[in-house]
Amino acid sequence: MTRTPIGLALNRAARIVARAFDEALAQAGGSLPVWLVLLNLTSDRIAMQRALAETLGLREATLSHHLSAMEADGLVTRRRDDGNRRVQVVELTDRGRAQFARLRDAAIAFDTRLRTGIADEELARVDDVLARLAANVD
């Protein structure tokens, strides 16, 4: 019996799960980039745009595009830092906090759905295998 290469199987599963997660977030009125920005701002409240881009693993120009849309939707505000006018400070609005709550509920429901029928011991093994796969390519 020929086994599917693990990288291919992992990539396929990741795409299927990512697509389903994107759909769950979209049904709650969001997207993955919006969720990640709101999640980070919820824990920090205020962030420098450059640091936020680094945390999310995005180029600053890509993040700026997302932040512009989020600012237009009233989810965040941006302003220049008083101490350094070149630095953009991003803050969560009340509307952004409400959107975070909706997306958090969708993310929790999705995670619950994803874990259905999988025992805690199996999830621990999955975590271990994923960590070793990542270490093998590092």
N, CA, C and O atoms as a DFTB+ gen file, in Angstrom:
552 C
 N C O
     1  1       0.832      -1.164       0.000
     2  2       0.000       0.000       0.000
     3  2       0.891       1.247       0.000
     4  3       1.811       1.362       0.811
     5  1       0.614       2.161      -0.902
     6  2       1.375       3.404      -0.994
     7  2       0.718       4.469      -0.128
     8  3      -0.488       4.701      -0.210
     9  1       1.520       5.101       0.691
    10  2       1.005       6.156       1.559
    11  2       1.114       7.504       0.871
    12  3       2.071       7.771       0.144
    13  1       0.128       8.343       1.108
    14  2       0.187       9.723       0.643
    15  2       1.297      10.420       1.424
    16  3       1.377      10.264       2.642
    17  1       2.153      11.181       0.751
    18  2       3.192      11.912       1.488
    19  2       2.558      12.794       2.572
    20  3       1.536      13.441       2.344
    21  1       3.180      12.804       3.747
    22  2       2.600      13.510       4.889
    23  2       2.412      15.000       4.598
    24  3       1.428      15.596       5.037
    25  1       3.341      15.599       3.867
    26  2       3.214      17.014       3.532
    27  2       1.980      17.290       2.694
    28  3       1.296      18.293       2.896
    29  1       1.697      16.403       1.757
    30  2       0.522      16.551       0.907
    31  2      -0.764      16.380       1.723
    32  3      -1.704      17.161       1.580
    33  1      -0.796      15.359       2.575
    34  2      -1.981      15.125       3.417
    35  2      -2.203      16.296       4.377
    36  3      -3.338      16.725       4.585
    37  1      -1.126      16.807       4.955
    38  2      -1.225      17.937       5.870
    39  2      -1.710      19.186       5.141
    40  3      -2.555      19.921       5.651
    41  1      -1.171      19.420       3.948
    42  2      -1.583      20.574       3.153
    43  2      -3.052      20.488       2.780
    44  3      -3.771      21.484       2.864
    45  1      -3.501      19.328       2.376
    46  2      -4.900      19.132       1.991
    47  2      -5.823      19.382       3.182
    48  3      -6.821      20.093       3.064
    49  1      -5.482      18.790       4.333
    50  2      -6.306      18.977       5.529
    51  2      -6.310      20.447       5.958
    52  3      -7.348      20.980       6.348
    53  1      -5.163      21.087       5.885
    54  2      -5.072      22.499       6.283
    55  2      -5.934      23.374       5.382
    56  3      -6.604      24.285       5.868
    57  1      -5.928      23.115       4.091
    58  2      -6.757      23.908       3.174
    59  2      -8.241      23.710       3.444
    60  3      -9.009      24.672       3.424
    61  1      -8.651      22.472       3.695
    62  2     -10.061      22.176       3.965
    63  2     -10.499      22.858       5.264
    64  3     -11.555      23.489       5.313
    65  1      -9.694      22.730       6.301
    66  2     -10.031      23.336       7.595
    67  2     -10.017      24.860       7.486
    68  3     -10.906      25.527       8.014
    69  1      -9.016      25.410       6.806
    70  2      -8.927      26.868       6.655
    71  2     -10.130      27.414       5.892
    72  3     -10.680      28.451       6.262
    73  1     -10.536      26.733       4.846
    74  2     -11.700      27.167       4.072
    75  2     -12.963      27.147       4.934
    76  3     -13.768      28.077       4.884
    77  1     -13.132      26.089       5.720
    78  2     -14.307      25.980       6.591
    79  2     -14.282      27.049       7.687
    80  3     -15.325      27.596       8.044
    81  1     -13.088      27.350       8.222
    82  2     -12.970      28.387       9.243
    83  2     -13.286      29.752       8.642
    84  3     -13.979      30.561       9.260
    85  1     -12.778      30.009       7.436
    86  2     -13.095      31.262       6.744
    87  2     -14.608      31.415       6.571
    88  3     -15.148      32.504       6.767
    89  1     -15.290      30.329       6.204
    90  2     -16.744      30.374       6.031
    91  2     -17.454      30.659       7.352
    92  3     -18.418      31.423       7.393
    93  1     -16.974      30.044       8.425
    94  2     -17.582      30.269       9.741
    95  2     -17.414      31.728      10.163
    96  3     -18.339      32.332      10.706
    97  1     -16.248      32.285       9.917
    98  2     -16.017      33.693      10.254
    99  2     -16.850      34.611       9.368
   100  3     -17.377      35.621       9.833
   101  1     -16.966      34.258       8.100
   102  2     -17.768      35.073       7.173
   103  2     -19.237      35.082       7.596
   104  3     -19.896      36.118       7.516
   105  1     -19.752      33.941       8.041
   106  2     -21.142      33.878       8.506
   107  2     -21.361      34.755       9.732
   108  3     -22.477      35.205       9.992
   109  1     -20.280      34.997      10.488
   110  2     -20.370      35.867      11.669
   111  2     -20.033      37.314      11.314
   112  3     -19.955      38.173      12.193
   113  1     -19.832      37.579      10.022
   114  2     -19.576      38.940       9.570
   115  2     -18.127      39.350       9.560
   116  3     -17.823      40.542       9.594
   117  1     -17.218      38.386       9.513
   118  2     -15.794      38.718       9.547
   119  2     -14.975      37.926       8.563
   120  3     -15.491      37.330       7.617
   121  1     -13.690      37.937       8.811
   122  2     -12.727      37.205       7.988
   123  2     -11.532      36.873       8.874
   124  3     -11.423      37.375       9.993
   125  1     -10.648      36.038       8.377
   126  2      -9.473      35.667       9.164
   127  2      -8.599      36.878       9.488
   128  3      -8.202      37.028      10.644
   129  1      -8.278      37.750       8.526
   130  2      -7.466      38.919       8.889
   131  2      -8.138      39.804       9.949
   132  3      -7.472      40.282      10.867
   133  1      -9.443      40.019       9.824
   134  2     -10.161      40.830      10.810
   135  2     -10.101      40.150      12.174
   136  3      -9.841      40.805      13.184
   137  1     -10.340      38.846      12.208
   138  2     -10.308      38.094      13.453
   139  2      -8.939      38.216      14.114
   140  3      -8.853      38.464      15.317
   141  1      -7.871      38.045      13.342
   142  2      -6.524      38.090      13.911
   143  2      -6.184      39.478      14.450
   144  3      -5.582      39.599      15.517
   145  1      -6.564      40.513      13.725
   146  2      -6.318      41.875      14.204
   147  2      -7.106      42.129      15.483
   148  3      -6.550      42.619      16.466
   149  1      -8.395      41.799      15.478
   150  2      -9.220      42.025      16.665
   151  2      -8.721      41.212      17.857
   152  3      -8.701      41.707      18.983
   153  1      -8.323      39.980      17.614
   154  2      -7.804      39.120      18.685
   155  2      -6.573      39.757      19.321
   156  3      -6.457      39.798      20.546
   157  1      -5.659      40.251      18.501
   158  2      -4.448      40.874      19.033
   159  2      -4.745      42.186      19.734
   160  3      -4.162      42.478      20.778
   161  1      -5.643      42.976      19.175
   162  2      -5.970      44.254      19.810
   163  2      -6.784      44.071      21.089
   164  3      -6.721      44.911      21.987
   165  1      -7.531      43.005      21.177
   166  2      -8.307      42.749      22.386
   167  2      -7.379      42.476      23.565
   168  3      -7.657      42.889      24.691
   169  1      -6.288      41.789      23.303
   170  2      -5.360      41.504      24.401
   171  2      -4.463      42.702      24.714
   172  3      -4.070      42.892      25.865
   173  1      -4.135      43.515      23.700
   174  2      -3.232      44.649      23.924
   175  2      -3.942      45.996      23.951
   176  3      -3.369      46.972      24.436
   177  1      -5.155      46.080      23.452
   178  2      -5.967      47.309      23.371
   179  2      -5.407      48.321      22.372
   180  3      -6.143      48.844      21.536
   181  1      -4.115      48.593      22.459
   182  2      -3.473      49.555      21.562
   183  2      -2.217      48.893      21.011
   184  3      -1.500      48.209      21.741
   185  1      -1.952      49.096      19.729
   186  2      -0.750      48.506      19.142
   187  2      -0.170      49.446      18.106
   188  3      -0.895      50.191      17.446
   189  1       1.136      49.403      17.972
   190  2       1.797      50.109      16.888
   191  2       1.593      49.262      15.631
   192  3       1.732      48.039      15.675
   193  1       1.270      49.899      14.529
   194  2       0.944      49.179      13.304
   195  2       2.086      48.252      12.885
   196  3       1.836      47.110      12.498
   197  1       3.323      48.717      12.955
   198  2       4.465      47.883      12.552
   199  2       4.573      46.643      13.433
   200  3       4.781      45.542      12.924
   201  1       4.434      46.808      14.746
   202  2       4.510      45.670      15.667
   203  2       3.363      44.696      15.423
   204  3       3.551      43.482      15.492
   205  1       2.184      45.222      15.140
   206  2       1.028      44.371      14.850
   207  2       1.281      43.546      13.593
   208  3       0.963      42.357      13.556
   209  1       1.849      44.167      12.565
   210  2       2.170      43.448      11.324
   211  2       3.155      42.316      11.605
   212  3       2.993      41.208      11.093
   213  1       4.164      42.588      12.410
   214  2       5.156      41.559      12.751
   215  2       4.511      40.417      13.518
   216  3       4.781      39.249      13.240
   217  1       3.665      40.748      14.477
   218  2       2.979      39.729      15.264
   219  2       2.127      38.819      14.384
   220  3       2.076      37.606      14.591
   221  1       1.455      39.422      13.395
   222  2       0.571      38.660      12.518
   223  2       1.300      37.991      11.364
   224  3       0.714      37.183      10.645
   225  1       2.576      38.320      11.182
   226  2       3.349      37.745      10.079
   227  2       2.944      38.316       8.735
   228  3       3.009      37.629       7.716
   229  1       2.522      39.589       8.731
   230  2       2.097      40.250       7.497
   231  2       3.055      41.384       7.157
   232  3       3.711      41.948       8.033
   233  1       3.123      41.704       5.872
   234  2       3.841      42.911       5.482
   235  2       3.012      44.098       5.949
   236  3       1.784      44.029       5.995
   237  1       3.682      45.173       6.291
   238  2       2.973      46.337       6.819
   239  2       1.969      46.878       5.804
   240  3       0.890      47.332       6.188
   241  1       2.311      46.836       4.505
   242  2       1.387      47.323       3.469
   243  2       0.123      46.469       3.412
   244  3      -0.973      46.992       3.210
   245  1       0.274      45.161       3.590
   246  2      -0.886      44.262       3.590
   247  2      -1.779      44.556       4.790
   248  3      -3.000      44.644       4.663
   249  1      -1.155      44.708       5.952
   250  2      -1.925      45.029       7.146
   251  2      -2.611      46.378       6.989
   252  3      -3.761      46.535       7.400
   253  1      -1.933      47.344       6.409
   254  2      -2.508      48.677       6.211
   255  2      -3.790      48.603       5.392
   256  3      -4.763      49.302       5.675
   257  1      -3.779      47.752       4.376
   258  2      -4.972      47.539       3.545
   259  2      -6.133      47.025       4.402
   260  3      -7.249      47.536       4.312
   261  1      -5.865      46.018       5.229
   262  2      -6.908      45.460       6.104
   263  2      -7.383      46.492       7.123
   264  3      -8.580      46.611       7.388
   265  1      -6.437      47.234       7.690
   266  2      -6.800      48.234       8.694
   267  2      -7.643      49.357       8.098
   268  3      -8.535      49.886       8.761
   269  1      -7.363      49.719       6.856
   270  2      -8.177      50.752       6.200
   271  2      -9.629      50.318       6.110
   272  3     -10.535      51.103       6.391
   273  1      -9.854      49.067       5.717
   274  2     -11.217      48.543       5.630
   275  2     -11.849      48.451       7.015
   276  3     -13.029      48.760       7.181
   277  1     -11.077      48.031       7.998
   278  2     -11.601      47.911       9.356
   279  2     -11.907      49.288       9.948
   280  3     -12.869      49.448      10.700
   281  1     -11.094      50.265       9.607
   282  2     -11.339      51.631      10.071
   283  2     -12.612      52.185       9.427
   284  3     -13.408      52.849      10.090
   285  1     -12.801      51.912       8.142
   286  2     -14.013      52.356       7.448
   287  2     -15.264      51.700       8.047
   288  3     -16.341      52.295       8.046
   289  1     -15.113      50.469       8.558
   290  2     -16.230      49.762       9.194
   291  2     -16.410      50.147      10.660
   292  3     -17.328      49.663      11.323
   293  1     -15.543      51.010      11.162
   294  2     -15.655      51.471      12.544
   295  2     -15.133      50.495      13.581
   296  3     -15.471      50.610      14.759
   297  1     -14.309      49.530      13.165
   298  2     -13.792      48.520      14.097
   299  2     -12.534      48.979      14.819
   300  3     -12.288      48.587      15.960
   301  1     -11.740      49.809      14.153
   302  2     -10.494      50.312      14.729
   303  2     -10.341      51.788      14.380
   304  3     -10.994      52.305      13.474
   305  1      -9.473      52.439      15.112
   306  2      -9.047      53.791      14.744
   307  2      -7.532      53.759      14.614
   308  3      -6.852      52.953      15.249
   309  1      -7.021      54.653      13.780
   310  2      -5.570      54.819      13.651
   311  2      -5.247      56.291      13.851
   312  3      -5.986      57.180      13.429
   313  1      -4.128      56.514      14.504
   314  2      -3.664      57.880      14.696
   315  2      -2.141      57.862      14.747
   316  3      -1.524      56.820      14.967
   317  1      -1.560      59.014      14.543
   318  2      -0.109      59.150      14.651
   319  2       0.286      59.195      16.122
   320  3      -0.419      59.782      16.943
   321  1       1.396      58.585      16.444
   322  2       1.923      58.603      17.797
   323  2       2.423      60.006      18.117
   324  3       3.116      60.621      17.306
   325  1       2.078      60.508      19.282
   326  2       2.492      61.856      19.664
   327  2       4.016      61.994      19.728
   328  3       4.562      63.047      19.398
   329  1       4.691      60.940      20.147
   330  2       6.146      60.986      20.278
   331  2       6.908      60.773      18.986
   332  3       8.065      61.178      18.873
   333  1       6.275      60.147      18.014
   334  2       6.936      59.867      16.741
   335  2       5.859      59.860      15.660
   336  3       5.152      58.865      15.501
   337  1       5.731      60.917      14.943
   338  2       4.660      61.106      13.964
   339  2       4.687      60.074      12.836
   340  3       3.691      59.923      12.128
   341  1       5.790      59.369      12.651
   342  2       5.858      58.345      11.600
   343  2       5.189      57.038      12.020
   344  3       4.914      56.178      11.183
   345  1       4.932      56.896      13.305
   346  2       4.372      55.659      13.853
   347  2       2.850      55.762      13.910
   348  3       2.295      56.737      14.418
   349  1       2.183      54.725      13.375
   350  2       0.718      54.635      13.434
   351  2       0.318      53.806      14.658
   352  3       0.841      52.713      14.873
   353  1      -0.599      54.328      15.444
   354  2      -1.135      53.619      16.605
   355  2      -2.533      53.138      16.233
   356  3      -3.354      53.911      15.739
   357  1      -2.794      51.863      16.473
   358  2      -4.084      51.257      16.141
   359  2      -4.805      50.952      17.449
   360  3      -4.226      50.373      18.368
   361  1      -6.080      51.350      17.521
   362  2      -6.876      51.104      18.724
   363  2      -8.207      50.465      18.344
   364  3      -8.773      50.741      17.286
   365  1      -8.682      49.617      19.224
   366  2      -9.963      48.948      19.066
   367  2     -11.094      49.887      19.497
   368  3     -10.983      50.572      20.514
   369  1     -12.164      49.916      18.732
   370  2     -13.339      50.721      19.087
   371  2     -14.359      49.832      19.807
   372  3     -14.191      48.615      19.887
   373  1     -15.405      50.453      20.321
   374  2     -16.489      49.673      20.933
   375  2     -17.104      48.729      19.899
   376  3     -17.405      47.574      20.199
   377  1     -17.281      49.232      18.691
   378  2     -17.823      48.384      17.626
   379  2     -16.877      47.217      17.329
   380  3     -17.327      46.104      17.056
   381  1     -15.581      47.473      17.382
   382  2     -14.592      46.410      17.188
   383  2     -14.658      45.364      18.282
   384  3     -14.522      44.170      18.016
   385  1     -14.869      45.813      19.524
   386  2     -15.004      44.857      20.632
   387  2     -16.252      43.989      20.446
   388  3     -16.225      42.793      20.737
   389  1     -17.332      44.583      19.968
   390  2     -18.559      43.805      19.715
   391  2     -18.330      42.799      18.586
   392  3     -18.786      41.658      18.663
   393  1     -17.625      43.224      17.544
   394  2     -17.325      42.313      16.428
   395  2     -16.404      41.193      16.902
   396  3     -16.559      40.043      16.494
   397  1     -15.449      41.528      17.761
   398  2     -14.580      40.505      18.327
   399  2     -15.411      39.441      19.046
   400  3     -15.166      38.246      18.881
   401  1     -16.383      39.868      19.836
   402  2     -17.220      38.916      20.582
   403  2     -17.967      37.979      19.637
   404  3     -18.053      36.777      19.889
   405  1     -18.509      38.532      18.542
   406  2     -19.209      37.687      17.563
   407  2     -18.251      36.685      16.916
   408  3     -18.574      35.506      16.770
   409  1     -17.083      37.166      16.534
   410  2     -16.113      36.275      15.883
   411  2     -15.531      35.265      16.864
   412  3     -15.240      34.130      16.487
   413  1     -15.359      35.671      18.117
   414  2     -14.880      34.733      19.141
   415  2     -15.876      33.591      19.308
   416  3     -15.484      32.428      19.397
   417  1     -17.157      33.923      19.350
   418  2     -18.186      32.884      19.474
   419  2     -18.140      31.944      18.274
   420  3     -18.270      30.730      18.431
   421  1     -17.956      32.497      17.079
   422  2     -17.859      31.668      15.868
   423  2     -16.611      30.791      15.914
   424  3     -16.661      29.624      15.525
   425  1     -15.498      31.341      16.383
   426  2     -14.250      30.569      16.467
   427  2     -14.370      29.441      17.486
   428  3     -13.891      28.333      17.247
   429  1     -15.004      29.719      18.615
   430  2     -15.187      28.681      19.639
   431  2     -16.103      27.576      19.113
   432  3     -15.829      26.392      19.306
   433  1     -17.182      27.965      18.454
   434  2     -18.100      26.969      17.888
   435  2     -17.384      26.133      16.827
   436  3     -17.576      24.920      16.754
   437  1     -16.564      26.781      16.010
   438  2     -15.827      26.050      14.976
   439  2     -14.856      25.067      15.621
   440  3     -14.760      23.917      15.192
   441  1     -14.138      25.513      16.649
   442  2     -13.182      24.633      17.322
   443  2     -13.892      23.437      17.936
   444  3     -13.389      22.315      17.872
   445  1     -15.049      23.666      18.527
   446  2     -15.840      22.573      19.105
   447  2     -16.232      21.580      18.016
   448  3     -16.129      20.367      18.196
   449  1     -16.684      22.119      16.880
   450  2     -17.058      21.262      15.743
   451  2     -15.858      20.465      15.242
   452  3     -15.977      19.280      14.933
   453  1     -14.711      21.117      15.164
   454  2     -13.498      20.473      14.663
   455  2     -13.043      19.336      15.572
   456  3     -12.505      18.336      15.098
   457  1     -13.257      19.486      16.865
   458  2     -12.824      18.477      17.847
   459  2     -13.816      17.327      18.025
   460  3     -13.524      16.368      18.739
   461  1     -14.981      17.412      17.387
   462  2     -16.016      16.398      17.558
   463  2     -15.484      14.999      17.251
   464  3     -14.886      14.759      16.202
   465  1     -15.718      14.083      18.196
   466  2     -15.344      12.690      18.002
   467  2     -13.863      12.407      18.176
   468  3     -13.417      11.295      17.891
   469  1     -13.092      13.379      18.635
   470  2     -11.655      13.173      18.842
   471  2     -11.374      13.293      20.337
   472  3     -11.654      14.320      20.955
   473  1     -10.816      12.227      20.905
   474  2     -10.527      12.197      22.339
   475  2      -9.360      13.124      22.669
   476  3      -8.530      13.435      21.815
   477  1      -9.320      13.555      23.922
   478  2      -8.239      14.437      24.375
   479  2      -6.858      13.819      24.146
   480  3      -5.910      14.519      23.789
   481  1      -6.752      12.510      24.353
   482  2      -5.461      11.833      24.138
   483  2      -5.050      11.909      22.667
   484  3      -3.876      12.103      22.351
   485  1      -6.027      11.755      21.776
   486  2      -5.734      11.861      20.348
   487  2      -5.304      13.284      19.982
   488  3      -4.377      13.476      19.194
   489  1      -5.986      14.280      20.560
   490  2      -5.617      15.679      20.305
   491  2      -4.212      15.967      20.808
   492  3      -3.467      16.712      20.171
   493  1      -3.841      15.386      21.944
   494  2      -2.483      15.560      22.466
   495  2      -1.465      14.953      21.498
   496  3      -0.399      15.527      21.279
   497  1      -1.790      13.796      20.918
   498  2      -0.892      13.183      19.931
   499  2      -0.799      14.035      18.680
   500  3       0.282      14.180      18.110
   501  1      -1.927      14.605      18.240
   502  2      -1.917      15.494      17.070
   503  2      -1.004      16.683      17.349
   504  3      -0.177      17.035      16.508
   505  1      -1.143      17.305      18.516
   506  2      -0.285      18.432      18.885
   507  2       1.187      18.035      18.825
   508  3       2.021      18.774      18.302
   509  1       1.492      16.859      19.367
   510  2       2.871      16.378      19.386
   511  2       3.403      16.144      17.969
   512  3       4.521      16.547      17.646
   513  1       2.606      15.500      17.140
   514  2       3.035      15.217      15.768
   515  2       3.209      16.513      14.976
   516  3       4.176      16.654      14.228
   517  1       2.294      17.446      15.132
   518  2       2.419      18.722      14.425
   519  2       3.680      19.469      14.858
   520  3       4.369      20.062      14.028
   521  1       3.977      19.440      16.147
   522  2       5.196      20.078      16.659
   523  2       6.439      19.419      16.071
   524  3       7.391      20.106      15.703
   525  1       6.433      18.097      15.982
   526  2       7.592      17.399      15.410
   527  2       7.725      17.646      13.913
   528  3       8.839      17.765      13.404
   529  1       6.602      17.723      13.201
   530  2       6.655      18.046      11.773
   531  2       7.263      19.438      11.563
   532  3       8.103      19.633      10.685
   533  1       6.831      20.387      12.372
   534  2       7.372      21.742      12.272
   535  2       8.869      21.747      12.594
   536  3       9.652      22.421      11.924
   537  1       9.261      20.990      13.626
   538  2      10.675      20.933      13.999
   539  2      11.519      20.278      12.898
   540  3      12.676      20.645      12.696
   541  1      10.939      19.319      12.200
   542  2      11.681      18.619      11.146
   543  2      12.018      19.531       9.963
   544  3      12.980      19.280       9.236
   545  1      11.240      20.570       9.776
   546  2      11.532      21.477       8.638
   547  2      12.212      22.758       9.094
   548  3      12.596      23.581       8.263
   549  1      12.366      22.936      10.386
   550  2      13.028      24.146      10.909
   551  2      14.526      24.079      10.764
   552  3      15.226      25.014      11.154
